[in-house]
XYZ file of C-alpha atoms in Angstrom:
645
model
C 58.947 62.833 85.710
C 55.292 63.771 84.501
C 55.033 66.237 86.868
C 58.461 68.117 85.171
C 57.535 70.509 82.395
C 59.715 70.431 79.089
C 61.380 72.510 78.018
C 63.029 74.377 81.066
C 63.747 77.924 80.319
C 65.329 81.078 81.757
C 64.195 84.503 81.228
C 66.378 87.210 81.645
C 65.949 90.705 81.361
C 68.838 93.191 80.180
C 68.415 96.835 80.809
C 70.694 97.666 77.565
C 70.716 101.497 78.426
C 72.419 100.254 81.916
C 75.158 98.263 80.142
C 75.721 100.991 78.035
C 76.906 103.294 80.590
C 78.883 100.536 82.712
C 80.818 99.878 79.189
C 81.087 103.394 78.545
C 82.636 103.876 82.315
C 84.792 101.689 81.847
C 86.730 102.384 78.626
C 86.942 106.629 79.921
C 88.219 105.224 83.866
C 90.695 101.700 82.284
C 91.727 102.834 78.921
C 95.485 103.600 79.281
C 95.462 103.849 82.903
C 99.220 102.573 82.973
C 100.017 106.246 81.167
C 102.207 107.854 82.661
C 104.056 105.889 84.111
C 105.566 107.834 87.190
C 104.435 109.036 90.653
C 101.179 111.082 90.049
C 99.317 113.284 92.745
C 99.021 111.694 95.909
C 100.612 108.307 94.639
C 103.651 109.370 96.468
C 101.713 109.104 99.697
C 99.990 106.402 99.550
C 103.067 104.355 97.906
C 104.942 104.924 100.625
C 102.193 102.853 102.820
C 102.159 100.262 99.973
C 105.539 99.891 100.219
C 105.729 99.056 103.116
C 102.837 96.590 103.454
C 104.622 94.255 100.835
C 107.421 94.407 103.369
C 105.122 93.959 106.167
C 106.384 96.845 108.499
C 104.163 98.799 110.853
C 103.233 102.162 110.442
C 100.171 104.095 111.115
C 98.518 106.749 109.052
C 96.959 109.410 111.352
C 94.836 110.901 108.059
C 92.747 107.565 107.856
C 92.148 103.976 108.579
C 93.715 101.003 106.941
C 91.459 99.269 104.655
C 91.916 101.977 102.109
C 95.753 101.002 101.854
C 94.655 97.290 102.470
C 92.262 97.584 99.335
C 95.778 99.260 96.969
C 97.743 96.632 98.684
C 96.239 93.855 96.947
C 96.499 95.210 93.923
C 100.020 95.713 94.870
C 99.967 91.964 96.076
C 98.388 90.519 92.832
C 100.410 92.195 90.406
C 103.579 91.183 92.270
C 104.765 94.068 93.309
C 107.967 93.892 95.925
C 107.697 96.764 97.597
C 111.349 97.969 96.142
C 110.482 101.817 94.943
C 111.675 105.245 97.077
C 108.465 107.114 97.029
C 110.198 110.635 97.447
C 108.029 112.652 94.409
C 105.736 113.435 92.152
C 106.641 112.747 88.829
C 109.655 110.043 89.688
C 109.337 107.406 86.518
C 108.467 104.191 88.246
C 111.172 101.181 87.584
C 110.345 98.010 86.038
C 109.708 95.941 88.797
C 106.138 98.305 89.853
C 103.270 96.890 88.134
C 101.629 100.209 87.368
C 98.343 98.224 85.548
C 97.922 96.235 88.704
C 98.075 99.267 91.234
C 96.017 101.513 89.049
C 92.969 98.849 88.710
C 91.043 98.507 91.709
C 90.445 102.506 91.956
C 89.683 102.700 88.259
C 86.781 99.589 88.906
C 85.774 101.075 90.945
C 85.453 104.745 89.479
C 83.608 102.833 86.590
C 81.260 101.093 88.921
C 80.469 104.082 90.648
C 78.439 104.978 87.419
C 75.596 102.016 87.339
C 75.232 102.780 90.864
C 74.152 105.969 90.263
C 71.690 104.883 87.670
C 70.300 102.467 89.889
C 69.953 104.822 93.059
C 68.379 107.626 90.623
C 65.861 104.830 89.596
C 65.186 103.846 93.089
C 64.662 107.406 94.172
C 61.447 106.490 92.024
C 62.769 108.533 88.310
C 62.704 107.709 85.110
C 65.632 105.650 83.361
C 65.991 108.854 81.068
C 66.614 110.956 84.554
C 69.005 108.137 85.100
C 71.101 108.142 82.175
C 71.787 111.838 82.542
C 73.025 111.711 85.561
C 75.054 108.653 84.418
C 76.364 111.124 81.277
C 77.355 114.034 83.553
C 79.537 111.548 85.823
C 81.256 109.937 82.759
C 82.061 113.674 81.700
C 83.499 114.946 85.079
C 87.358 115.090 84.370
C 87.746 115.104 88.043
C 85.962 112.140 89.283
C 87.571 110.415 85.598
C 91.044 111.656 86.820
C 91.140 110.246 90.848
C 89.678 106.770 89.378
C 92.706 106.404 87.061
C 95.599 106.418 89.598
C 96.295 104.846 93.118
C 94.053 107.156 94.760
C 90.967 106.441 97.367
C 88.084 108.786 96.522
C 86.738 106.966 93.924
C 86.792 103.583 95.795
C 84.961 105.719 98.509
C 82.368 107.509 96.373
C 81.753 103.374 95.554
C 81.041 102.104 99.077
C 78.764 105.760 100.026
C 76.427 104.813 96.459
C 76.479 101.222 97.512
C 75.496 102.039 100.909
C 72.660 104.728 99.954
C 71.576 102.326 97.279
C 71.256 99.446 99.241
C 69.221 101.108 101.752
C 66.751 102.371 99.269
C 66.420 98.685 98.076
C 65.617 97.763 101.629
C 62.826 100.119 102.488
C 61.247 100.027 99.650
C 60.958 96.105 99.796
C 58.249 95.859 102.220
C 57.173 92.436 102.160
C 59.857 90.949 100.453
C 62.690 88.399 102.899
C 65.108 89.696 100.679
C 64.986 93.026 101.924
C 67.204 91.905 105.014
C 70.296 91.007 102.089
C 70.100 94.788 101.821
C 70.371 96.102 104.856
C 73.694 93.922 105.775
C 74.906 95.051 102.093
C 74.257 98.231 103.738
C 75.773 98.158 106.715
C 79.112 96.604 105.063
C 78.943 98.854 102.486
C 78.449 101.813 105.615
C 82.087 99.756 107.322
C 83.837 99.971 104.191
C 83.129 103.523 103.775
C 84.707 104.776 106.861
C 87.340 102.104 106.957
C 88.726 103.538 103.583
C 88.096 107.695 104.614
C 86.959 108.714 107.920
C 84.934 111.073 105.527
C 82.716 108.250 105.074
C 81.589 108.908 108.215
C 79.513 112.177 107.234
C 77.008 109.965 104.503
C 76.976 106.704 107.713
C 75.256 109.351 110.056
C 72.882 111.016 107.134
C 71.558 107.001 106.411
C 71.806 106.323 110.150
C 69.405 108.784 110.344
C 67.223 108.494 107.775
C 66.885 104.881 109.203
C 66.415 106.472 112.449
C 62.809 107.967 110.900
C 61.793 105.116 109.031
C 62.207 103.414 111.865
C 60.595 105.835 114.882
C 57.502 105.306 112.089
C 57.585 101.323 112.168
C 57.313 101.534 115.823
C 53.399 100.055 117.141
C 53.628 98.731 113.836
C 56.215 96.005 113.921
C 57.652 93.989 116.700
C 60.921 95.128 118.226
C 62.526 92.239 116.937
C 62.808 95.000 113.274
C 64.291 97.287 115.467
C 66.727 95.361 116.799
C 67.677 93.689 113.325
C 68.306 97.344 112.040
C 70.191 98.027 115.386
C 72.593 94.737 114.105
C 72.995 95.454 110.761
C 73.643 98.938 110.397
C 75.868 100.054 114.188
C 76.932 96.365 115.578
C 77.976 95.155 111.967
C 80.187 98.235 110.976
C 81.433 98.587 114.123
C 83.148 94.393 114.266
C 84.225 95.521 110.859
C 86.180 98.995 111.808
C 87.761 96.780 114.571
C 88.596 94.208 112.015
C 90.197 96.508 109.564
C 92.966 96.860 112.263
C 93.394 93.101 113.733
C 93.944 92.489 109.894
C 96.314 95.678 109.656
C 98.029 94.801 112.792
C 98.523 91.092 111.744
C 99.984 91.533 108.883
C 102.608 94.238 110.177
C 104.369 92.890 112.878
C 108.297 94.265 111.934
C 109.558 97.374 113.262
C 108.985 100.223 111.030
C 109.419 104.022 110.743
C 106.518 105.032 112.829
C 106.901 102.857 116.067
C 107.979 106.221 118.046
C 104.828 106.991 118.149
C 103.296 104.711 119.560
C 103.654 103.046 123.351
C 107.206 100.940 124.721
C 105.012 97.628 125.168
C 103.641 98.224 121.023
C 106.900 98.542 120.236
C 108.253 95.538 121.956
C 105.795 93.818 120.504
C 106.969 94.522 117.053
C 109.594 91.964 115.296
C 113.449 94.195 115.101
C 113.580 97.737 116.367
C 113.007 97.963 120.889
C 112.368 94.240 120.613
C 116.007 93.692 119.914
C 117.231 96.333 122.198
C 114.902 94.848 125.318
C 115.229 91.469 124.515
C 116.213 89.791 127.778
C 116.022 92.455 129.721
C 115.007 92.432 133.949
C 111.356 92.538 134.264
C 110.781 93.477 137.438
C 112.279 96.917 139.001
C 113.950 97.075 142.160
C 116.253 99.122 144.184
C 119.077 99.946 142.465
C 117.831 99.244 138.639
C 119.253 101.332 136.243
C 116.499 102.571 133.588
C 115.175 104.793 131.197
C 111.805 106.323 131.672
C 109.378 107.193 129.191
C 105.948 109.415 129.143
C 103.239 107.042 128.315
C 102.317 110.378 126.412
C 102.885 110.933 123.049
C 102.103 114.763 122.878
C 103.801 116.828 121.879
C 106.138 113.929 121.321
C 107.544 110.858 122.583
C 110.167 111.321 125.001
C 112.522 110.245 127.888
C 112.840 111.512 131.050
C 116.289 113.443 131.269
C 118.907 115.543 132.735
C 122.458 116.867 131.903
C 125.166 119.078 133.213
C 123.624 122.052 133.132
C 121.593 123.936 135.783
C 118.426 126.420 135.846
C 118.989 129.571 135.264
C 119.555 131.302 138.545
C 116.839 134.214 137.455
C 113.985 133.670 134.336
C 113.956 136.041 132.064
C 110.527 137.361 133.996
C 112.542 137.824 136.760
C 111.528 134.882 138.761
C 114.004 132.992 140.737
C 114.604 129.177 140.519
C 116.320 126.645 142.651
C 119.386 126.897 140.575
C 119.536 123.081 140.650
C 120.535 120.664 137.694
C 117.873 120.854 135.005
C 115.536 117.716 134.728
C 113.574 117.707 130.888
C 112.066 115.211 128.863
C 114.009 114.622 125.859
C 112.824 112.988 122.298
C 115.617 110.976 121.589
C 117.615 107.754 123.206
C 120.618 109.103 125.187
C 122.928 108.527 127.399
C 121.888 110.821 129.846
C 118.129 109.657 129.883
C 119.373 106.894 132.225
C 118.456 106.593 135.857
C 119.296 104.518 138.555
C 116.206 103.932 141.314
C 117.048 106.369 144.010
C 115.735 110.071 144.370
C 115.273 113.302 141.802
C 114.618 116.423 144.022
C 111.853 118.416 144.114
C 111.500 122.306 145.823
C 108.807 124.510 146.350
C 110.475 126.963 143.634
C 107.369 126.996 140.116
C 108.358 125.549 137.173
C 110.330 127.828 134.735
C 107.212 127.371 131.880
C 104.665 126.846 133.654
C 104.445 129.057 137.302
C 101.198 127.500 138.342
C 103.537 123.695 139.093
C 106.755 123.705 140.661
C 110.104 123.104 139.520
C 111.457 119.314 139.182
C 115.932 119.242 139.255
C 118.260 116.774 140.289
C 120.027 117.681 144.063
C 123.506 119.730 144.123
C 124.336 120.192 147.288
C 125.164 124.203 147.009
C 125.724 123.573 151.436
C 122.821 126.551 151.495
C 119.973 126.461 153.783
C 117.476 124.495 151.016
C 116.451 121.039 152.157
C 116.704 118.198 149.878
C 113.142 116.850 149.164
C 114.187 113.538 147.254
C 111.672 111.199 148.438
C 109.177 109.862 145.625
C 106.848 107.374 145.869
C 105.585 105.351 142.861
C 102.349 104.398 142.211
C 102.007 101.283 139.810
C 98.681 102.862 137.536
C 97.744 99.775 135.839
C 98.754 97.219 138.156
C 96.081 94.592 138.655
C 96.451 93.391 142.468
C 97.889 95.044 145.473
C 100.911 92.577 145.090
C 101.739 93.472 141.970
C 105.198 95.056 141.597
C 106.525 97.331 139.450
C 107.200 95.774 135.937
C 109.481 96.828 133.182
C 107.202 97.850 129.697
C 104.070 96.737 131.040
C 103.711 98.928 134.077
C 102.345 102.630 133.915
C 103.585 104.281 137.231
C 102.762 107.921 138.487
C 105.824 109.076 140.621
C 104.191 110.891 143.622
C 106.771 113.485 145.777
C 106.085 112.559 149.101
C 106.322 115.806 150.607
C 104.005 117.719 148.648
C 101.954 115.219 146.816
C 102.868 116.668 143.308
C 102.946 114.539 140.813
C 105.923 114.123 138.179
C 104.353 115.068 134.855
C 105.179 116.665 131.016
C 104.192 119.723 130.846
C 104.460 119.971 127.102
C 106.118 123.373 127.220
C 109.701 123.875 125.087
C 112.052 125.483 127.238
C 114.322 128.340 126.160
C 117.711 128.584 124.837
C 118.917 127.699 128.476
C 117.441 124.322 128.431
C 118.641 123.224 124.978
C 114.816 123.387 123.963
C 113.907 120.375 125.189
C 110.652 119.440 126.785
C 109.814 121.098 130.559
C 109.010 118.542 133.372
C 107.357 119.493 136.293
C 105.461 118.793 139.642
C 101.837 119.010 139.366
C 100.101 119.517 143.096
C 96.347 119.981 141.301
C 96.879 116.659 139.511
C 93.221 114.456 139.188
C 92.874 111.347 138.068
C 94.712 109.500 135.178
C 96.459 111.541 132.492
C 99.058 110.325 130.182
C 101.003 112.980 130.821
C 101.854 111.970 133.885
C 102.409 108.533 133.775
C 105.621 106.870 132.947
C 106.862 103.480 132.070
C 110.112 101.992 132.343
C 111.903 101.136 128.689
C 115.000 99.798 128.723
C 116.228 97.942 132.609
C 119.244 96.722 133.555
C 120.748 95.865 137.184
C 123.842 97.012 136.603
C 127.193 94.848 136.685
C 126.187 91.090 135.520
C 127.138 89.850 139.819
C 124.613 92.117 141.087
C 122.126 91.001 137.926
C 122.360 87.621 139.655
C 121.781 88.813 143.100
C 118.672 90.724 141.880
C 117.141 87.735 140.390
C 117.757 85.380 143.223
C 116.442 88.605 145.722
C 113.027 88.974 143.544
C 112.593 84.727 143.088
C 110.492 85.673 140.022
C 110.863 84.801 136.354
C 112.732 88.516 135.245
C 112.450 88.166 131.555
C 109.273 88.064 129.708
C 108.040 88.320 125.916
C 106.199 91.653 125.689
C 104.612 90.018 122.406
C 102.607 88.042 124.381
C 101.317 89.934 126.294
C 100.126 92.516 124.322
C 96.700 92.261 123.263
C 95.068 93.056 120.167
C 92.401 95.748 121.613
C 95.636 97.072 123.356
C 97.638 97.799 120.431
C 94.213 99.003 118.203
C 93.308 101.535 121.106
C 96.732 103.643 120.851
C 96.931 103.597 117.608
C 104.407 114.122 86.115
C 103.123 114.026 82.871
C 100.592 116.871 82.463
C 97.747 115.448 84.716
C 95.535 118.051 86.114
C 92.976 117.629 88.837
C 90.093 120.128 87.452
C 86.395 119.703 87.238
C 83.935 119.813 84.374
C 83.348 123.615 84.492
C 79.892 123.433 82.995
C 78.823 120.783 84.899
C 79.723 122.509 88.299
C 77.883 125.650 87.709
C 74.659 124.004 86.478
C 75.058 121.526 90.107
C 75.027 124.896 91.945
C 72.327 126.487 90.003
C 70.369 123.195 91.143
C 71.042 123.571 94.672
C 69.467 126.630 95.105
C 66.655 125.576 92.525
C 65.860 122.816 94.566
C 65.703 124.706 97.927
C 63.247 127.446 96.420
C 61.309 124.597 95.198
C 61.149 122.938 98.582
C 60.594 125.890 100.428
C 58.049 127.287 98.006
C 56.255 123.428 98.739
C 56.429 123.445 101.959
C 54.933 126.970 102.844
C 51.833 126.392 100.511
C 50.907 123.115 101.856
C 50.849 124.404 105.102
C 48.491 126.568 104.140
C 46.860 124.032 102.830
C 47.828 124.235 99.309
C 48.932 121.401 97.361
C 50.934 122.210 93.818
C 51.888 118.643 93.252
C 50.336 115.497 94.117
C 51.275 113.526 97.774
C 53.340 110.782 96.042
C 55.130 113.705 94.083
C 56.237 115.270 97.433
C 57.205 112.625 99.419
C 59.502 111.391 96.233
C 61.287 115.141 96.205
C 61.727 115.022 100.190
C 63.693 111.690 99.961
C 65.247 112.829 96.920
C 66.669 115.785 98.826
C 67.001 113.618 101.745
C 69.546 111.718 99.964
C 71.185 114.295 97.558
C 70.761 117.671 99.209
C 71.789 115.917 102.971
C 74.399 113.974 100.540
C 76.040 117.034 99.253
C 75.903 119.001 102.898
C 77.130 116.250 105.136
C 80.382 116.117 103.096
C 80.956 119.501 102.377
C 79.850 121.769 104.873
C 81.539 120.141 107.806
C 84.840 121.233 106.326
C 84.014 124.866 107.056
C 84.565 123.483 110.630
C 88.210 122.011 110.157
C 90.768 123.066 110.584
C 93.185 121.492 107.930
C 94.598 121.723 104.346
C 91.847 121.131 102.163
C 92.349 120.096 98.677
C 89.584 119.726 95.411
C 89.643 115.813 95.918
C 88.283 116.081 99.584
C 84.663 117.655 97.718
C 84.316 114.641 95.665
C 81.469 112.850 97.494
C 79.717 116.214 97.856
C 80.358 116.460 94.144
C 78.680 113.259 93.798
C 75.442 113.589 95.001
C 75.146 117.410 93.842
C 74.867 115.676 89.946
C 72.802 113.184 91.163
C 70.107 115.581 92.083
C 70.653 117.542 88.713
C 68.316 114.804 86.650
C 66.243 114.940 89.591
C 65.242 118.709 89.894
C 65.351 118.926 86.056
C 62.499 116.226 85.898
C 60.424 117.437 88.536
C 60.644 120.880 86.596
C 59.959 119.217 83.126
C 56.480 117.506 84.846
C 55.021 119.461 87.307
C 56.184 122.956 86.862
C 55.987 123.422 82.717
C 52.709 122.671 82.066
C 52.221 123.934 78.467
C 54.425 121.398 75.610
C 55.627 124.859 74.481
C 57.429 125.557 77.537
C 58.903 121.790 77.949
C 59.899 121.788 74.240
C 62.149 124.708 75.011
C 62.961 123.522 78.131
C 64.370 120.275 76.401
C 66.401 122.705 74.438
C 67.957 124.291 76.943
C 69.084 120.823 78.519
C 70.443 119.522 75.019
C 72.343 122.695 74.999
C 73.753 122.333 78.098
C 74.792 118.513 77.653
C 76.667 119.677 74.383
C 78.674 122.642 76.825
C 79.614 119.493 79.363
C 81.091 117.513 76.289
C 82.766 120.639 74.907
C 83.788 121.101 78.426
C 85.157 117.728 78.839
C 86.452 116.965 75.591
C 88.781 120.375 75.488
C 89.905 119.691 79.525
C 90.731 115.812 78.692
C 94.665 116.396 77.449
C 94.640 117.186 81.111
C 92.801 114.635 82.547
C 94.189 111.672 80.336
C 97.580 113.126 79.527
C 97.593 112.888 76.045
C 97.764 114.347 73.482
C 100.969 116.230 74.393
C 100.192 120.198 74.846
C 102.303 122.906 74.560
C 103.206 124.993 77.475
C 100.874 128.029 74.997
C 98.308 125.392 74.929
C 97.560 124.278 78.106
C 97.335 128.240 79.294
C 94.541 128.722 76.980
C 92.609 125.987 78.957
C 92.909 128.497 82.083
C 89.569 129.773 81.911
C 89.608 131.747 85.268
C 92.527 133.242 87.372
C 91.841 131.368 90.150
C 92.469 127.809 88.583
C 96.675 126.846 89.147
C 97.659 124.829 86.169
C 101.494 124.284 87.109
C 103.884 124.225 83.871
C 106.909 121.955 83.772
C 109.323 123.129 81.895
C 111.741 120.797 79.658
């Protein structure tokens, strides 16, 4: 005991200034976040998904992975939330049984949280805490960001994870010596998973820090042992990568009825699924034979899903090119179960006639005997794809088969043409002779089986002296099924705010430029430590704001303000940034920085009169009138939609 000091004590040290802002982001991201209560923006999307993860029902959404709808889905699970809503517009007033609150909070955290981060990575980036707080004050006043944190919407929650992520590696490389630093890195790399696994646009700020890291670390090599190298290897592309998979074992766990979207995806996922082909297959033959009667479908879901097909109706005896055709009953794939997508194991014809659609394959029909001089060419042979010994025969669900025509070696494949009026504009089919290697297009698997009369059922089963039922659920595999797979709200930026982040941009590229150029001619304006604290500056913000906007230019898709949030992001981060660098190494007299402080006061009054006269449409209240909320249409090209009483 004489070796114990008394008294103990704790010191801790509060950076006020940073509680400040977290307090202040909180009350302008949670304060009435429950108003209004009905659909708003994009909540009719994603509360669709919700809806159906209460209920535990597949679906997939093609604009994004699932831990984004996982991360609303437990706010949807905490608050109690039943799933019971139709999610069919904007505006609908939400019944009593949706906790609004408890779907609204997790964004609106972490919209608020996104603040403090963004002190803490301008700090890093080695500013001052006044640098900090500005950029800090221009986030709290950008209606935008203040408006997707306030509903069930993702960007904020992404923003989140891409700070976290750039923040975390900052910590780490800048804690040389410290054992700690390795906490950061897997913070990092998590962070990095979380990003993506909520927007694929998280993506664009993954490969900026994966190759920042990439530098750092081509610079640690002769230095350190590889054992660094393969740590940061681990941590920042192993880690992430478990974690993407993970997102969708989770996802796939937890859905495992029959939902909406199960079309898309292959007959053995399907099966899999509790309800929906389950219940129709349940049962059913597994193993094809002579005489099975079955339905085929493309393993390809381009265009769409569909079943091989044919009806009472025959090609056109001349194309509207004027090219002849066999004149023989039409064989199409068709998108929908029915009754004519049934086939019994014996022969469709082939002839050496080309393909209505496409001239370069050849025309697939079912045989009429016409008694003219035209052999029948009926023999196919099928080739089990996926089969994993020699013996293996031809399985119901689980087998991909490529049906070969004998004579000619063409292969039975979708074309993914639409025929004309003549063939009811369903899907062309045809026989490809220059067919190479696998593609889903032509590969098939059987769906539904059956023998036939329940006698001959028997007879089949005694015949094959195999187990002919089987439980597609089993067999599926995990990597199997994860590698097919209004009140008067506005969404409008600070307008003041937006300009000035432009202005900055090109500021900051002039300055960089201007740098660069005179120290390669040997000219240094600013100290060493000065430049190498602007390059990762721009590193960080500049490459911030380019990775996730300019690649848009490149896609082609609907793109809406929301998707140039994380640009946004690190565009006002570098604001404080190039405005301190100007204020201490460019005005050099205290004349010049006293007006330059005026100008920045200045302009932080013009965001708050900015933000304060947009917030009746960021928050919804007070009520405008229709005269009123024109006036805040300060150029033509901003759409303010009225709704009118």
């Amino acid at each position: 005991m004489q070796c114990v000091k008394l008294p103990i004590s704790v010191t801790v040290e509060i950076n006020l200034l940073l509680v400040a802002v977290t307090a202040l982001a909180l009350v302008t991201r949670l304060y009435g976040i429950h108003f209004p209560k009905a659909v708003v923006f994009d909540e009719v999307y994603y509360g669709q998904f919700l809806s159906l993860y209460m209920k535990q029902v597949f679906f997939i959404d093609e604009s994004g992975p699932p831990f984004g709808h996982m991360i609303l889905a437990l706010g949807a699970y905490l608050g109690g939330f039943d799933g019971n809503f139709v999610w069919n517009r904007i505006g609908a007033e939400y019944t009593s049984n949706v906790p609004v609150w408890s779907l609204r909070i997790i964004p609106a955290l972490a919209g608020s949280f996104c603040i403090p981060l963004a002190y803490l990575l301008v700090v890093e980036l080695g500013y001052s805490h006044l640098s900090a707080f500005g950029a800090c004050a221009l986030l709290l006043m950008e209606n935008s960001m203040i408006v997707q944190s306030r509903f069930m919407l993702l960007e904020s929650v992404l923003i989140f994870f891409l700070l976290l992520a750039v923040l975390s590696y900052l910590r780490f490389h800048k804690a040389r010596n410290s054992s700690f630093r390795w906490f950061w890195l897997v913070i990092c790399g998590v962070s990095c998973a979380y990003g993506i696994g909520v927007k694929y646009m998280g993506m664009f700020t993954y490969f900026l820090l994966l190759g920042l890291a990439a530098v750092h670390t081509w610079q640690l090599i002769g230095d350190r042992t590889l054992s660094h190298v393969l740590v940061r290897f681990l941590a920042l592309v192993v880690l992430p990568v478990i974690m993407y998979l993970g997102f969708f074992y989770i996802h796939l766990t937890l859905l495992y009825r029959s939902g909406p979207h199960d079309q898309m995806m292959s007959s053995a996922f399907q099966a899999s699924l509790e309800g929906g082909l389950a219940r129709i297959t349940q049962g059913q033959p597994l193993d094809v034979a002579f005489g099975s009667q079955v339905t085929l479908r493309t393993v390809s879901s381009k265009p769409v899903p569909c079943w091989l097909h044919s009806h009472k109706a025959n090609y056109p005896i001349r194309y509207e090119n004027g090219r002849g055709s066999s004149h023989q009953q039409q064989v199409t794939c068709y998108p929908f179960k029915d009754v004519n997508n049934w086939w019994i194991i014996k022969d469709p014809g082939r002839h050496d006639v080309a393909a209505p659609m496409s001239p370069h394959s050849q025309e697939v029909s079912g045989y009429i005997d016409f008694n003219v001089s035209m052999p029948a060419q009926n023999l196919w042979r099928v080739d089990v794809v996926n089969r994993e010994s020699d013996r293996e025969i031809w399985k119901t669900i689980l087998s991909e088969v490529r049906l070969v025509h004998v004579n000619t070696s063409a292969v039975l494949k979708l074309s993914g043409a639409s025929l004309p009026e003549w063939g009811f504009k369903q899907l062309e089919v045809v026989g490809d002779k220059i067919h190479k290697g696998y593609q889903q297009s032509g590969m098939w698997n059987v769906e539904e089986h059956r023998y036939g009369r329940s006698q001959e059922q028997k007879e089949r089963e005694l015949e094959l002296k195999s187990p002919t039922h089987t439980d597609i659920k089993r067999n599926l595999t995990f990597m199997a099924k994860f590698l097919e797979l209004q009140a008067q709200i506005q969404l409008i930026g600070n307008f003041v705010t937006w300009t000035i982040a432009n202005l900055v941009v090109v500021v900051y590229c002039l300055l960089f430029l201007t740098y660069l150029l005179r120290r390669r001619r040997k000219v240094e304006d600013i100290p060493q430590d000065a430049w190498e604290q602007l390059v990762l500056a721009g590193v960080v913000c500049f490459g911030g704001w380019a990775v996730n906007y300019l690649p848009f230019f490149l896609m082609e898709k609907t793109l809406f303000l929301y998707h140039y949030l994380p640009a946004l992001t690190f565009k006002i981060l570098q604001i404080p940034i190039v405005i301190e660098h100007l204020y201490i190494h460019v005005m050099r007299s205290p004349a010049q920085r006293k007006a330059f402080g005026g100008v920045i006061l200045a302009v932080l009054c013009s965001v708050y009169v900015s933000y304060r006269n947009l917030s009746p449409l960021t928050y919804g209240w007070p009520a405008l009138t229709s005269d009123e909320i024109a006036a805040l249409r300060w150029r033509e090209s901003w759409d303010i939609l009225l709704r009118k009483r």
